[in-house]
Coordinates of C-alpha atoms and ligand atoms in Angstrom, one line a residue:
X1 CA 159.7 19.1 128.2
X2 CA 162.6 21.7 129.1
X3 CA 164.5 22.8 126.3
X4 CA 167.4 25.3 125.4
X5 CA 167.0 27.0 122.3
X6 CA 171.0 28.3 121.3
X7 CA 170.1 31.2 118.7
X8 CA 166.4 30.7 119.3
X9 CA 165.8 34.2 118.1
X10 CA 167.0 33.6 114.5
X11 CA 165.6 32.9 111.4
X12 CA 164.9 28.7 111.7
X13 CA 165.0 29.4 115.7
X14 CA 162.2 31.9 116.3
X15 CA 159.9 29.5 114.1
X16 CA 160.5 26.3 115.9
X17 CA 160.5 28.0 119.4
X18 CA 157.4 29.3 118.3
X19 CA 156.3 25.6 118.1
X20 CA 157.3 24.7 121.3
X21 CA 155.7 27.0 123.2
X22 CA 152.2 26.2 121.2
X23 CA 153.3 22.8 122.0
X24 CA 153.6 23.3 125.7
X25 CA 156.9 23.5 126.3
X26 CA 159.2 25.0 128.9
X27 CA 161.9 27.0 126.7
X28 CA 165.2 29.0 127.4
X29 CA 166.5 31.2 124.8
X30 CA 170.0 31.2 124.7
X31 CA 171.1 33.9 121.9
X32 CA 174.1 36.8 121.6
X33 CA 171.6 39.0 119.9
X34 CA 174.3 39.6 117.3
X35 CA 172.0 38.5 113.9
X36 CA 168.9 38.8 115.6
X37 CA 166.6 41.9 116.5
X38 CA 165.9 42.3 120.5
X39 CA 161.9 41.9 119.8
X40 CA 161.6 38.7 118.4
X41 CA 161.0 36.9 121.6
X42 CA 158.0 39.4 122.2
X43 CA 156.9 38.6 119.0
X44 CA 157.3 34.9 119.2
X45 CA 155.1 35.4 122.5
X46 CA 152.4 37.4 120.8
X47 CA 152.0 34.1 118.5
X48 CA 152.4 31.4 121.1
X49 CA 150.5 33.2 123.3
X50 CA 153.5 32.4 126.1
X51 CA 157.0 33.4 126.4
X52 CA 160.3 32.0 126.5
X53 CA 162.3 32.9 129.3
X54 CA 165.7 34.6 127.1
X55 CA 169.2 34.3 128.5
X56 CA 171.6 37.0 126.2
X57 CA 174.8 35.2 125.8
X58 CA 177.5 34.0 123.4
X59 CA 178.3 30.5 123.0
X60 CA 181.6 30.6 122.7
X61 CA 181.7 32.1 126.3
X62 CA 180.7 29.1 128.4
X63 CA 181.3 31.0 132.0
X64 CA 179.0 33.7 131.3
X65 CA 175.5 30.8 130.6
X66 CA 176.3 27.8 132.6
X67 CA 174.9 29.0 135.6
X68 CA 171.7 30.0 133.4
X69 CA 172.1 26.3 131.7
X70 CA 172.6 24.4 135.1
X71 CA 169.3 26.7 136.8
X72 CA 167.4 25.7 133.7
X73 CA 167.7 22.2 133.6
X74 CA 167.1 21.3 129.8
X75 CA 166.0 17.6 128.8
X76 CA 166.8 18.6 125.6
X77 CA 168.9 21.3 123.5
X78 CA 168.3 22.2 120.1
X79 CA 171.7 24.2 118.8
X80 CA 170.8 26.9 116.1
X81 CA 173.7 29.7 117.2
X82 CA 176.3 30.3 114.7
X83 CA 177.6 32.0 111.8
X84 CA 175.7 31.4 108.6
X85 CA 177.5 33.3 105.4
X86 CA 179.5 31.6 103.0
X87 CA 181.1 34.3 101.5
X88 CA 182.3 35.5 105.0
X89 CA 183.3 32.6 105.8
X90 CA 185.6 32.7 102.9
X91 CA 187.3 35.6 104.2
X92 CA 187.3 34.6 107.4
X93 CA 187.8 30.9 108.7
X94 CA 188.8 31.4 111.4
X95 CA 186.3 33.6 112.5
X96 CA 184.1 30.4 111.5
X97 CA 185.7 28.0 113.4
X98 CA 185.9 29.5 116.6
X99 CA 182.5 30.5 116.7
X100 CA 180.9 27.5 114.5
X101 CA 183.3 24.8 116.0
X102 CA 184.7 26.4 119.4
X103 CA 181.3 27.7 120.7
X104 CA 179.6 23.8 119.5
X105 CA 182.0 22.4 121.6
X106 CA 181.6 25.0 124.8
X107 CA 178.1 24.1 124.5
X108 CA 178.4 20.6 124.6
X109 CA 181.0 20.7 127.5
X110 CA 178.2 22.0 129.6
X111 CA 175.6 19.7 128.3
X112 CA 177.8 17.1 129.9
X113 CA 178.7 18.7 133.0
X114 CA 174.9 19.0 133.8
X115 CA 174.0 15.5 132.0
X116 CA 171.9 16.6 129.1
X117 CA 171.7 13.8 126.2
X118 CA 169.4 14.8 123.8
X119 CA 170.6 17.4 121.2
X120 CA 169.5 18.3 117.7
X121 CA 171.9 20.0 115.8
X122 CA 171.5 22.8 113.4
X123 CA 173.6 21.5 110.3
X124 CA 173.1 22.1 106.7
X125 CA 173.3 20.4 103.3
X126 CA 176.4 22.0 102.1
X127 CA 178.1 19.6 104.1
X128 CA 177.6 17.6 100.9
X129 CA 179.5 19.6 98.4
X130 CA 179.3 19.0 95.1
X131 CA 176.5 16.6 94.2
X132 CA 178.0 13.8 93.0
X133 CA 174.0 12.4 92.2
X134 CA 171.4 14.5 92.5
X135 CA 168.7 13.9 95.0
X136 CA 171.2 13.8 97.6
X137 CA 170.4 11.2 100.4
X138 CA 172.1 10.9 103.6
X139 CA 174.8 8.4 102.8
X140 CA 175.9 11.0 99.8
X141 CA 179.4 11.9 100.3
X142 CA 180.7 14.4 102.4
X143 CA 183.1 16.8 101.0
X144 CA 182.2 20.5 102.0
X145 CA 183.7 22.9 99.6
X146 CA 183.3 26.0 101.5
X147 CA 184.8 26.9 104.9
X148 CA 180.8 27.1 106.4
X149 CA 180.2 23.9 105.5
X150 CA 183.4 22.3 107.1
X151 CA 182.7 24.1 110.0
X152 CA 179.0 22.4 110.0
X153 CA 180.6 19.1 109.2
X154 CA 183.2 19.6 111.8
X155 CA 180.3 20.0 114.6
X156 CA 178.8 16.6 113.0
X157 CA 182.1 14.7 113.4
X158 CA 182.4 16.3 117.0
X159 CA 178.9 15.2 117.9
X160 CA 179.7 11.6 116.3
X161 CA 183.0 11.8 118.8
X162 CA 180.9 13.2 121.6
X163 CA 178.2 9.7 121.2
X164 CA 181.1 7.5 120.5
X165 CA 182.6 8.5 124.1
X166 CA 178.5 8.9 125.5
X167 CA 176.5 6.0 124.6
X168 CA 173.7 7.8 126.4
X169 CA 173.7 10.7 123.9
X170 CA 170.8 11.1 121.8
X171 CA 171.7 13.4 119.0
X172 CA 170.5 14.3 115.4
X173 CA 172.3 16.2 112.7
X174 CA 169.5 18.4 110.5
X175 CA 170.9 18.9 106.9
X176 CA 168.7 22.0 105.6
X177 CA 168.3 22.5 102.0
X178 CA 167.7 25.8 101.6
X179 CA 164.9 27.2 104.6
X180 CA 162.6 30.4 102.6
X181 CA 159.5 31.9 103.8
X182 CA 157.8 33.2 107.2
X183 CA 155.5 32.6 109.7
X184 CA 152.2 32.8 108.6
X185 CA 151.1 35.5 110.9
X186 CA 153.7 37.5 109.2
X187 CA 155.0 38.2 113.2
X188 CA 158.8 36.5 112.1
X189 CA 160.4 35.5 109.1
X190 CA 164.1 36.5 107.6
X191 CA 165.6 39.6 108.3
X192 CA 169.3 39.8 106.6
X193 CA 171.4 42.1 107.7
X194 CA 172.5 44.2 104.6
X195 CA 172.4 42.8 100.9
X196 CA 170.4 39.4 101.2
X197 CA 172.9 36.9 100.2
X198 CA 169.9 34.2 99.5
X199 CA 167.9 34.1 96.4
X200 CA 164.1 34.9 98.3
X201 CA 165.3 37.5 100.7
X202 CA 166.5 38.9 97.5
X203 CA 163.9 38.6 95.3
X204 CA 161.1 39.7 98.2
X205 CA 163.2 43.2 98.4
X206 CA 163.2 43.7 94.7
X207 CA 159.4 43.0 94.8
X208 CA 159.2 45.5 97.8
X209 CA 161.1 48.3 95.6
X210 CA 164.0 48.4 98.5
X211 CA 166.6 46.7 95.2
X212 CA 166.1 47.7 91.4
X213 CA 166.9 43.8 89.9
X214 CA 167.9 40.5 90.6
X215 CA 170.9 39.2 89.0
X216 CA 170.0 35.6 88.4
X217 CA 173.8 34.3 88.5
X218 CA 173.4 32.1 85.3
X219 CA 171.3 31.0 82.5
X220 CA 173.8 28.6 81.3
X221 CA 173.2 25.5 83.7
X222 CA 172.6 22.3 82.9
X223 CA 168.7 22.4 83.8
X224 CA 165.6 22.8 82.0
X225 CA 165.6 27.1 82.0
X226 CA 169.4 27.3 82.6
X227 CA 169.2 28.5 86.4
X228 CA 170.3 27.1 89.0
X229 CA 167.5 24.5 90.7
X230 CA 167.2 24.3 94.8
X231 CA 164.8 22.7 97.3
X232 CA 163.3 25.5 98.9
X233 CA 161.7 25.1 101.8
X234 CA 159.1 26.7 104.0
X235 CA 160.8 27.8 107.2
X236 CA 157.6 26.4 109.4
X237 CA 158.4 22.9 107.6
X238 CA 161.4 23.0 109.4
X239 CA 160.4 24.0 112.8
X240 CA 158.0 21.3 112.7
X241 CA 160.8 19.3 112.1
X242 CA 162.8 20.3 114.8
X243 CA 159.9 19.3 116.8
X244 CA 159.7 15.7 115.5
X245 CA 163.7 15.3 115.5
X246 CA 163.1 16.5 119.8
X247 CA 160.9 13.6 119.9
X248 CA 163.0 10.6 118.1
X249 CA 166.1 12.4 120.3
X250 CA 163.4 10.7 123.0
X251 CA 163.6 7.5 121.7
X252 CA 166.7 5.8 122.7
X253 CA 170.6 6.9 121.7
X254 CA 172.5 7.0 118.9
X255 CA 173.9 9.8 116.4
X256 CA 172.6 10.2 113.4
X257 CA 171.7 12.9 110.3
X258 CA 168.6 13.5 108.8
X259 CA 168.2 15.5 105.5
X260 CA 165.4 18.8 105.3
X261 CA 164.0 18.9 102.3
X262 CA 160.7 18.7 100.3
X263 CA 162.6 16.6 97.0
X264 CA 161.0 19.1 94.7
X265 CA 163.6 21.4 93.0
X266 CA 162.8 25.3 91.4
X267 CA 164.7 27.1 89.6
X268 CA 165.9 30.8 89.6
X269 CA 162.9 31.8 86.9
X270 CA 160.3 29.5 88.7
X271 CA 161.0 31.3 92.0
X272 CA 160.8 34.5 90.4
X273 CA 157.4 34.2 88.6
X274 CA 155.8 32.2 91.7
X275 CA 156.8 35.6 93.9
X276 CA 155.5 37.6 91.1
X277 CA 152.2 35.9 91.5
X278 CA 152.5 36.3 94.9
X279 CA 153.3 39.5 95.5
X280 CA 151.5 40.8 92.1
X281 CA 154.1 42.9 91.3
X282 CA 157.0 42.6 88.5
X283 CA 160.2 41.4 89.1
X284 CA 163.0 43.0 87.4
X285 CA 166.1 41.0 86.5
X286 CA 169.3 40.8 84.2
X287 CA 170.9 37.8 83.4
X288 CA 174.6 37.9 84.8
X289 CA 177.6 35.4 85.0
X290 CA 177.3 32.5 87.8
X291 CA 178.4 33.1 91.2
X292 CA 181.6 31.3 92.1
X293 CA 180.8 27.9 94.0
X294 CA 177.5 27.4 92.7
X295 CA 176.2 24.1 91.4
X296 CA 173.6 23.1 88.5
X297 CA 170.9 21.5 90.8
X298 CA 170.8 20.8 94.3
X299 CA 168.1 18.3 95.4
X300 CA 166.7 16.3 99.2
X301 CA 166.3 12.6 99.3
X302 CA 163.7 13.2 102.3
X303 CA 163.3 10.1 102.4
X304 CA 164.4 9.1 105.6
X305 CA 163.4 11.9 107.6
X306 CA 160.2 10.4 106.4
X307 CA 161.0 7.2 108.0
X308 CA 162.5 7.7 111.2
X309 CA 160.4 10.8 112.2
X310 CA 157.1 10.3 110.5
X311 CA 158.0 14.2 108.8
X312 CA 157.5 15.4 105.9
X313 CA 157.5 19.1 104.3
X314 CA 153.4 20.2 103.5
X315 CA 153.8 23.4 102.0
X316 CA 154.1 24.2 98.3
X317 CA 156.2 27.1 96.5
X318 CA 152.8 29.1 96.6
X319 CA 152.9 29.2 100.6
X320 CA 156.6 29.9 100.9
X321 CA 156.3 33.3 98.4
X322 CA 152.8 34.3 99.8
X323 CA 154.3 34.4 103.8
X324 CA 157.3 35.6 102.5
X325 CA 155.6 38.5 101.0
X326 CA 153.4 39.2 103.6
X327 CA 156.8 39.3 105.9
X328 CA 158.9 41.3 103.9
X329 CA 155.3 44.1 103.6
X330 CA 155.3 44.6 107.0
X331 CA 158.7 44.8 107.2
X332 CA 159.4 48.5 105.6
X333 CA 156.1 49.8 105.9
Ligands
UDP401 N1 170.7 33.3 92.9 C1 170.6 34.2 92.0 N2 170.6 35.6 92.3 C2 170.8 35.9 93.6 C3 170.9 34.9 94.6 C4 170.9 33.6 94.3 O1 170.4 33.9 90.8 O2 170.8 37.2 93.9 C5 170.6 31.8 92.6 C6 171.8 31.0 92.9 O3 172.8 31.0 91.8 C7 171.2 29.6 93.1 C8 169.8 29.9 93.7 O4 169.5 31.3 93.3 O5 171.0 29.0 91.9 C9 169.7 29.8 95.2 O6 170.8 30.6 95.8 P1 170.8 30.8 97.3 O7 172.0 31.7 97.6 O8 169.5 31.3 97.9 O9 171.1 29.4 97.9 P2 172.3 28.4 97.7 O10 173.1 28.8 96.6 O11 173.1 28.4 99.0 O12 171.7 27.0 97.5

């Protein structure tokens, strides 16, 4: 199949495109370069053993890649591109909106022009909120309660707009939990920009010596150790995913959101010893106060990602600190 790939050079993005080249596909890269380093294509190449072809462009600047969109001819698109930090977001909604919710829409308008039904859609469990019941399944309510996760719930409601008006559009939301780990190859993986944000980048840089500590935000939670419990999960889970979700996109139209998750939850100390193991090397830490916005447990209901795309996540905590490692080694050798 032909398939765009918005920010196929990210984190989530390099690993499914990855996937899709092993699996034969035609791909086009569509990616600003802004939160992505200029090698990862190569590197995705020297895995898949093909390359993409790689279009630079933002997508909130339609006139500068629809003629690279029209030439391409996608069957498919799977939409990764966007913004991604909470606490930026914060500052800045705006900023969020115009690129989150602006460039979606740009992108969409030129789907259309050229035809293009089939869309998977890079969207995220904090579109949830608060858990009112934890594990969270699809029909949870939705009540975002950052300005990143309206702007992922605002592309939903567009996309459910879009299908409304375009009963031949084939499109699924993804809700991630919260994507760790690397390829196994150790080739890709995460590469923050800055202070990691996220608990593994975090964690593997402290076990790297690049950061002193971790401040585990909390010991005070309503869970078994007190920290804050997560579905983590590994990044190539996800890809493979994206790859099933392409597929069901193939099986007639409809709108509709799928949750990403393994429905196992770890907490902050269970993280941290399993990438001790991994990485055989102590973790230093200090106990600080919780981090604004967080919440006790968050928890998949993968239930019906089981169901309507025959997926579910295979790898353990184990694989997701062992590539992790291995990624963040080579890293600052
Ligand atoms: N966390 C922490 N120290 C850090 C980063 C995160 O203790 O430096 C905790 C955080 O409070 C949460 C868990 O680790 O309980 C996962 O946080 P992350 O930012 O990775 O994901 P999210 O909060 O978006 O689920």
């Amino acid at each position: 199949m032909r398939i765009t790939v918005t920010g196929g050079a990210g984190f989530i993005g390099s690993h499914t495109v990855t996937l899709l080249l092993e699996a034969g596909h035609e791909v086009l890269i569509l990616d600003s370069f802004a939160n992505a380093a200029e090698d990862v294509p190569d590197r995705v190449a020297g895995i898949a053993g093909r390359h993409a072809e790689v279009f630079r462009a933002d997508i909130t600047d339609p006139a500068t890649y629809n003629s690279a969109l029209a030439d391409f001819r996608p069957e498919a698109v799977v939409h990764f591109a966007g913004l991604k930090a909470v606490g930026e977001a914060m500052e800045n909604p705006l900023e969020y909106i115009r690129v989150n919710v602006g460039g979606s829409v740009a992108l969409f308008q030129e789907m259309a022009k050229i035809g293009c039904n089939r869309l998977v859609f890079s969207s995220s469990a904090t579109v949830y909120g608060d858990p009112v019941a934890v594990p969270i399944d699809e029909d949870h309510p939705l009540r975002p309660t950052n300005p990143y996760g309206r702007s992922k719930r605002m592309v939903e409601e567009v996309i459910e707009d879009w299908g409304r008006a375009n009963p031949a559009l084939s499109a699924i939301n993804l809700r991630y939990f919260n994507p760790v780990g690397a390829h196994p190859s150790a080739r890709i993986g995460e590469a923050p920009d800055g202070v990691p944000n996220n608990l593994m980048p975090f964690v593997a840089q402290v076990a790297q010596g690049v950061r002193e500590r971790l401040s585990v935000f909390g010991d005070d939670y309503d869970t078994p150790d007190g920290t804050g419990v997560r579905d983590y999960i590994h990044v190539m889970d996800l890809a493979e995913a994206h790859l099933a979700a392409l597929d069901l996109t193939g099986a007639g139209p409809g709108v509709e959101a799928l949750n990403l998750g393994t429905g196992q939850g770890y907490s902050v100390f269970e993280m941290l010893r399993a990438f001790e193991a991994a990485s055989d090397r102590e973790i230093p830490f200090v106990i600080t106060s919780r981090r604004p916005g967080d919440v006790a447990t968050s928890l998949a209901d993968p239930t019906r990602a089981a169901d309507r795309m025959g997926w579910r996540a295979t790898r353990d905590l184990e694989d997701m600190c062992r590539d992790a490692w291995a990624w963040q080694r080579g890293r600052n050798r």
